[in-house]
């Protein structure tokens, strides 16, 4: 992370490159980009969580089917 002196040089470079009038537009664009990135990150996170929940449900269903098959086999065995 840049220190105090580096930030001053960065800000001066931005002012020289873009001019004082363009800085608000630049900051607005940066803010919009950061917001879109955050939204995309949250979307990916929720997709992964949904996939994990679905996988857990599939595993639970598989176990229930296996238990049902075992119960049927136990019922069919002669006593």
CSV table of N, CA and C in Angstrom, one decimal:
chain,number,residue,atom,x,y,z
A,1,UNK,N,0.9,-1.2,0.0
A,1,UNK,CA,0.0,0.0,0.0
A,1,UNK,C,0.9,1.2,0.0
A,2,UNK,N,0.6,2.2,-0.9
A,2,UNK,CA,1.4,3.4,-0.9
A,2,UNK,C,1.3,4.2,0.3
A,3,UNK,N,2.5,4.8,0.7
A,3,UNK,CA,2.5,5.7,1.9
A,3,UNK,C,2.0,7.1,1.5
A,4,UNK,N,2.2,8.0,2.4
A,4,UNK,CA,1.7,9.4,2.3
A,4,UNK,C,2.3,10.1,1.1
A,5,UNK,N,3.6,10.0,1.0
A,5,UNK,CA,4.3,10.7,-0.1
A,5,UNK,C,3.9,10.2,-1.5
A,6,UNK,N,3.7,8.8,-1.6
A,6,UNK,CA,3.3,8.2,-2.8
A,6,UNK,C,1.9,8.6,-3.2
A,7,UNK,N,1.0,8.7,-2.2
A,7,UNK,CA,-0.3,9.2,-2.5
A,7,UNK,C,-0.4,10.6,-3.1
A,8,UNK,N,0.5,11.4,-2.6
A,8,UNK,CA,0.5,12.8,-3.1
A,8,UNK,C,1.0,12.8,-4.5
A,9,UNK,N,2.0,12.0,-4.9
A,9,UNK,CA,2.5,12.0,-6.2
A,9,UNK,C,1.4,11.4,-7.2
A,10,UNK,N,0.7,10.4,-6.7
A,10,UNK,CA,-0.4,9.7,-7.5
A,10,UNK,C,-1.5,10.7,-7.8
A,11,UNK,N,-1.9,11.5,-6.7
A,11,UNK,CA,-3.0,12.5,-6.9
A,11,UNK,C,-2.5,13.6,-7.8
A,12,UNK,N,-1.3,14.0,-7.7
A,12,UNK,CA,-0.8,15.1,-8.6
A,12,UNK,C,-0.7,14.6,-10.1
A,13,UNK,N,-0.3,13.3,-10.2
A,13,UNK,CA,-0.2,12.7,-11.6
A,13,UNK,C,-1.6,12.7,-12.2
A,14,UNK,N,-2.6,12.3,-11.4
A,14,UNK,CA,-4.0,12.2,-11.9
A,14,UNK,C,-4.5,13.6,-12.3
A,15,UNK,N,-4.2,14.6,-11.4
A,15,UNK,CA,-4.7,15.9,-11.8
A,15,UNK,C,-4.0,16.4,-13.1
A,16,UNK,N,-2.7,16.1,-13.2
A,16,UNK,CA,-2.0,16.6,-14.4
A,16,UNK,C,-2.5,15.8,-15.7
A,17,UNK,N,-2.8,14.5,-15.5
A,17,UNK,CA,-3.2,13.7,-16.7
A,17,UNK,C,-4.7,14.0,-17.1
A,18,UNK,N,-5.5,14.1,-16.1
A,18,UNK,CA,-7.0,14.2,-16.4
A,18,UNK,C,-7.5,15.6,-16.3
A,19,UNK,N,-6.9,16.5,-15.5
A,19,UNK,CA,-7.4,17.8,-15.3
A,19,UNK,C,-8.4,17.8,-14.2
A,20,UNK,N,-8.6,18.9,-13.5
A,20,UNK,CA,-9.5,19.0,-12.4
A,20,UNK,C,-11.0,18.7,-12.7
A,21,UNK,N,-11.4,19.1,-14.0
A,21,UNK,CA,-12.8,18.9,-14.3
A,21,UNK,C,-13.2,17.4,-14.6
A,22,UNK,N,-12.2,16.6,-15.0
A,22,UNK,CA,-12.5,15.2,-15.3
A,22,UNK,C,-12.4,14.3,-14.1
A,23,UNK,N,-11.8,14.8,-13.0
A,23,UNK,CA,-11.7,13.9,-11.8
A,23,UNK,C,-13.0,13.4,-11.3
A,24,UNK,N,-14.0,14.2,-11.2
A,24,UNK,CA,-15.3,13.6,-10.7
A,24,UNK,C,-15.9,12.5,-11.6
A,25,UNK,N,-15.7,12.7,-12.9
A,25,UNK,CA,-16.2,11.7,-13.8
A,25,UNK,C,-15.3,10.4,-13.6
A,26,UNK,N,-14.0,10.6,-13.5
A,26,UNK,CA,-13.1,9.5,-13.3
A,26,UNK,C,-13.5,8.7,-12.0
A,27,UNK,N,-13.7,9.4,-10.9
A,27,UNK,CA,-14.1,8.8,-9.6
A,27,UNK,C,-15.4,8.1,-9.7
A,28,UNK,N,-16.3,8.7,-10.5
A,28,UNK,CA,-17.7,8.1,-10.7
A,28,UNK,C,-17.5,6.7,-11.4
A,29,UNK,N,-16.6,6.7,-12.4
A,29,UNK,CA,-16.4,5.5,-13.2
A,29,UNK,C,-15.7,4.5,-12.4
A,30,UNK,N,-14.7,4.9,-11.5
A,30,UNK,CA,-14.1,3.9,-10.6
A,30,UNK,C,-15.1,3.4,-9.6
A,31,UNK,N,-15.9,4.2,-9.1
A,31,UNK,CA,-16.9,3.7,-8.1
A,31,UNK,C,-17.9,2.8,-8.7
A,32,UNK,N,-18.3,3.1,-10.0
A,32,UNK,CA,-19.2,2.2,-10.7
A,32,UNK,C,-18.5,0.8,-10.9
A,33,UNK,N,-17.3,0.8,-11.3
A,33,UNK,CA,-16.5,-0.4,-11.6
A,33,UNK,C,-16.4,-1.2,-10.3
A,34,UNK,N,-16.1,-0.5,-9.2
A,34,UNK,CA,-15.9,-1.2,-7.9
A,34,UNK,C,-17.3,-1.9,-7.5
A,35,UNK,N,-18.4,-1.1,-7.7
A,35,UNK,CA,-19.7,-1.6,-7.4
A,35,UNK,C,-20.0,-2.9,-8.2
A,36,UNK,N,-19.8,-2.8,-9.5
A,36,UNK,CA,-20.0,-3.9,-10.4
A,36,UNK,C,-19.2,-5.1,-10.0
A,37,UNK,N,-17.9,-4.9,-9.6
A,37,UNK,CA,-17.1,-6.0,-9.2
A,37,UNK,C,-17.6,-6.6,-7.9
A,38,UNK,N,-18.0,-5.8,-7.0
A,38,UNK,CA,-18.6,-6.3,-5.7
A,38,UNK,C,-19.9,-7.1,-6.0
A,39,UNK,N,-20.7,-6.6,-6.8
A,39,UNK,CA,-22.0,-7.3,-7.2
A,39,UNK,C,-21.6,-8.7,-7.8
A,40,UNK,N,-20.7,-8.7,-8.7
A,40,UNK,CA,-20.3,-9.9,-9.4
A,40,UNK,C,-19.7,-10.9,-8.4
A,41,UNK,N,-18.9,-10.4,-7.4
A,41,UNK,CA,-18.3,-11.3,-6.4
A,41,UNK,C,-19.4,-11.9,-5.5
A,42,UNK,N,-20.4,-11.1,-5.1
A,42,UNK,CA,-21.5,-11.6,-4.3
A,42,UNK,C,-22.3,-12.6,-5.1
A,43,UNK,N,-22.5,-12.4,-6.4
A,43,UNK,CA,-23.3,-13.3,-7.3
A,43,UNK,C,-22.6,-14.7,-7.3
A,44,UNK,N,-21.3,-14.6,-7.6
A,44,UNK,CA,-20.5,-15.9,-7.6
A,44,UNK,C,-20.6,-16.6,-6.3
A,45,UNK,N,-20.4,-15.9,-5.2
A,45,UNK,CA,-20.5,-16.5,-3.9
A,45,UNK,C,-21.8,-17.2,-3.6
A,46,UNK,N,-22.9,-16.5,-4.0
A,46,UNK,CA,-24.3,-17.1,-3.8
A,46,UNK,C,-24.5,-18.3,-4.7
A,47,UNK,N,-23.9,-18.3,-5.9
A,47,UNK,CA,-24.0,-19.4,-6.8
A,47,UNK,C,-23.3,-20.6,-6.2
A,48,UNK,N,-22.1,-20.4,-5.7
A,48,UNK,CA,-21.3,-21.5,-5.1
A,48,UNK,C,-22.1,-22.0,-3.9
A,49,UNK,N,-22.6,-21.2,-3.0
A,49,UNK,CA,-23.4,-21.6,-1.9
A,49,UNK,C,-24.6,-22.4,-2.3
A,50,UNK,N,-25.3,-22.0,-3.3
A,50,UNK,CA,-26.5,-22.7,-3.8
A,50,UNK,C,-26.1,-24.1,-4.3
A,51,UNK,N,-25.0,-24.1,-5.0
A,51,UNK,CA,-24.4,-25.4,-5.6
A,51,UNK,C,-24.1,-26.4,-4.4
A,52,UNK,N,-23.5,-25.8,-3.4
A,52,UNK,CA,-23.2,-26.7,-2.2
A,52,UNK,C,-24.4,-27.2,-1.5
A,53,UNK,N,-25.4,-26.4,-1.4
A,53,UNK,CA,-26.7,-26.8,-0.8
A,53,UNK,C,-27.3,-27.9,-1.7
A,54,UNK,N,-27.3,-27.7,-3.0
A,54,UNK,CA,-27.9,-28.7,-3.9
A,54,UNK,C,-27.1,-30.0,-3.8
A,55,UNK,N,-25.8,-29.9,-3.7
A,55,UNK,CA,-25.0,-31.1,-3.6
A,55,UNK,C,-25.3,-31.9,-2.2
A,56,UNK,N,-25.5,-31.1,-1.2
A,56,UNK,CA,-25.9,-31.7,0.1
A,56,UNK,C,-27.2,-32.4,0.0
A,57,UNK,N,-28.2,-31.8,-0.7
A,57,UNK,CA,-29.5,-32.4,-0.9
A,57,UNK,C,-29.4,-33.7,-1.7
A,58,UNK,N,-28.6,-33.7,-2.7
A,58,UNK,CA,-28.4,-34.9,-3.5
A,58,UNK,C,-27.7,-36.0,-2.7
A,59,UNK,N,-26.8,-35.7,-1.9
A,59,UNK,CA,-26.1,-36.7,-1.0
A,59,UNK,C,-27.2,-37.2,0.0
A,60,UNK,N,-28.0,-36.4,0.6
A,60,UNK,CA,-29.0,-36.8,1.5
A,60,UNK,C,-30.0,-37.8,0.8
A,61,UNK,N,-30.4,-37.4,-0.4
A,61,UNK,CA,-31.3,-38.2,-1.2
A,61,UNK,C,-30.7,-39.6,-1.5
A,62,UNK,N,-29.4,-39.6,-1.8
A,62,UNK,CA,-28.7,-40.8,-2.1
A,62,UNK,C,-28.7,-41.7,-0.9
A,63,UNK,N,-28.4,-41.1,0.3
A,63,UNK,CA,-28.4,-41.9,1.5
A,63,UNK,C,-29.8,-42.5,1.8
A,64,UNK,N,-30.8,-41.7,1.6
A,64,UNK,CA,-32.2,-42.2,1.9
A,64,UNK,C,-32.6,-43.3,1.0
A,65,UNK,N,-32.2,-43.2,-0.3
A,65,UNK,CA,-32.4,-44.3,-1.2
A,65,UNK,C,-31.7,-45.6,-0.8
A,66,UNK,N,-30.5,-45.4,-0.3
A,66,UNK,CA,-29.7,-46.6,0.1
A,66,UNK,C,-30.3,-47.2,1.3
A,67,UNK,N,-30.8,-46.4,2.3
A,67,UNK,CA,-31.5,-46.9,3.5
A,67,UNK,C,-32.8,-47.6,3.1
A,68,UNK,N,-33.5,-47.1,2.1
A,68,UNK,CA,-34.7,-47.7,1.7
A,68,UNK,C,-34.4,-49.1,1.0
A,69,UNK,N,-33.4,-49.1,0.2
A,69,UNK,CA,-33.0,-50.4,-0.4
A,69,UNK,C,-32.6,-51.4,0.6
A,70,UNK,N,-31.9,-51.0,1.6
A,70,UNK,CA,-31.5,-51.9,2.7
A,70,UNK,C,-32.7,-52.4,3.5
A,71,UNK,N,-33.7,-51.5,3.7
A,71,UNK,CA,-34.9,-51.9,4.5
A,71,UNK,C,-35.7,-52.9,3.6
A,72,UNK,N,-35.8,-52.7,2.3
A,72,UNK,CA,-36.5,-53.7,1.5
A,72,UNK,C,-35.8,-55.0,1.5
A,73,UNK,N,-34.5,-55.0,1.4
A,73,UNK,CA,-33.7,-56.3,1.4
A,73,UNK,C,-34.0,-57.0,2.8
A,74,UNK,N,-33.9,-56.3,3.9
A,74,UNK,CA,-34.1,-56.9,5.2
A,74,UNK,C,-35.6,-57.5,5.3
A,75,UNK,N,-36.5,-56.8,4.7
A,75,UNK,CA,-37.9,-57.3,4.7
A,75,UNK,C,-38.1,-58.5,3.9
A,76,UNK,N,-37.3,-58.6,2.8
A,76,UNK,CA,-37.4,-59.8,1.9
A,76,UNK,C,-36.7,-61.0,2.4
A,77,UNK,N,-35.8,-60.9,3.3
A,77,UNK,CA,-35.1,-62.1,3.8
A,77,UNK,C,-36.0,-63.0,4.5
A,78,UNK,N,-35.8,-64.3,4.3
A,78,UNK,CA,-36.7,-65.3,5.0
A,78,UNK,C,-36.3,-65.3,6.5
A,79,UNK,N,-37.3,-65.5,7.3
A,79,UNK,CA,-37.0,-65.6,8.7
A,79,UNK,C,-36.9,-67.0,9.2
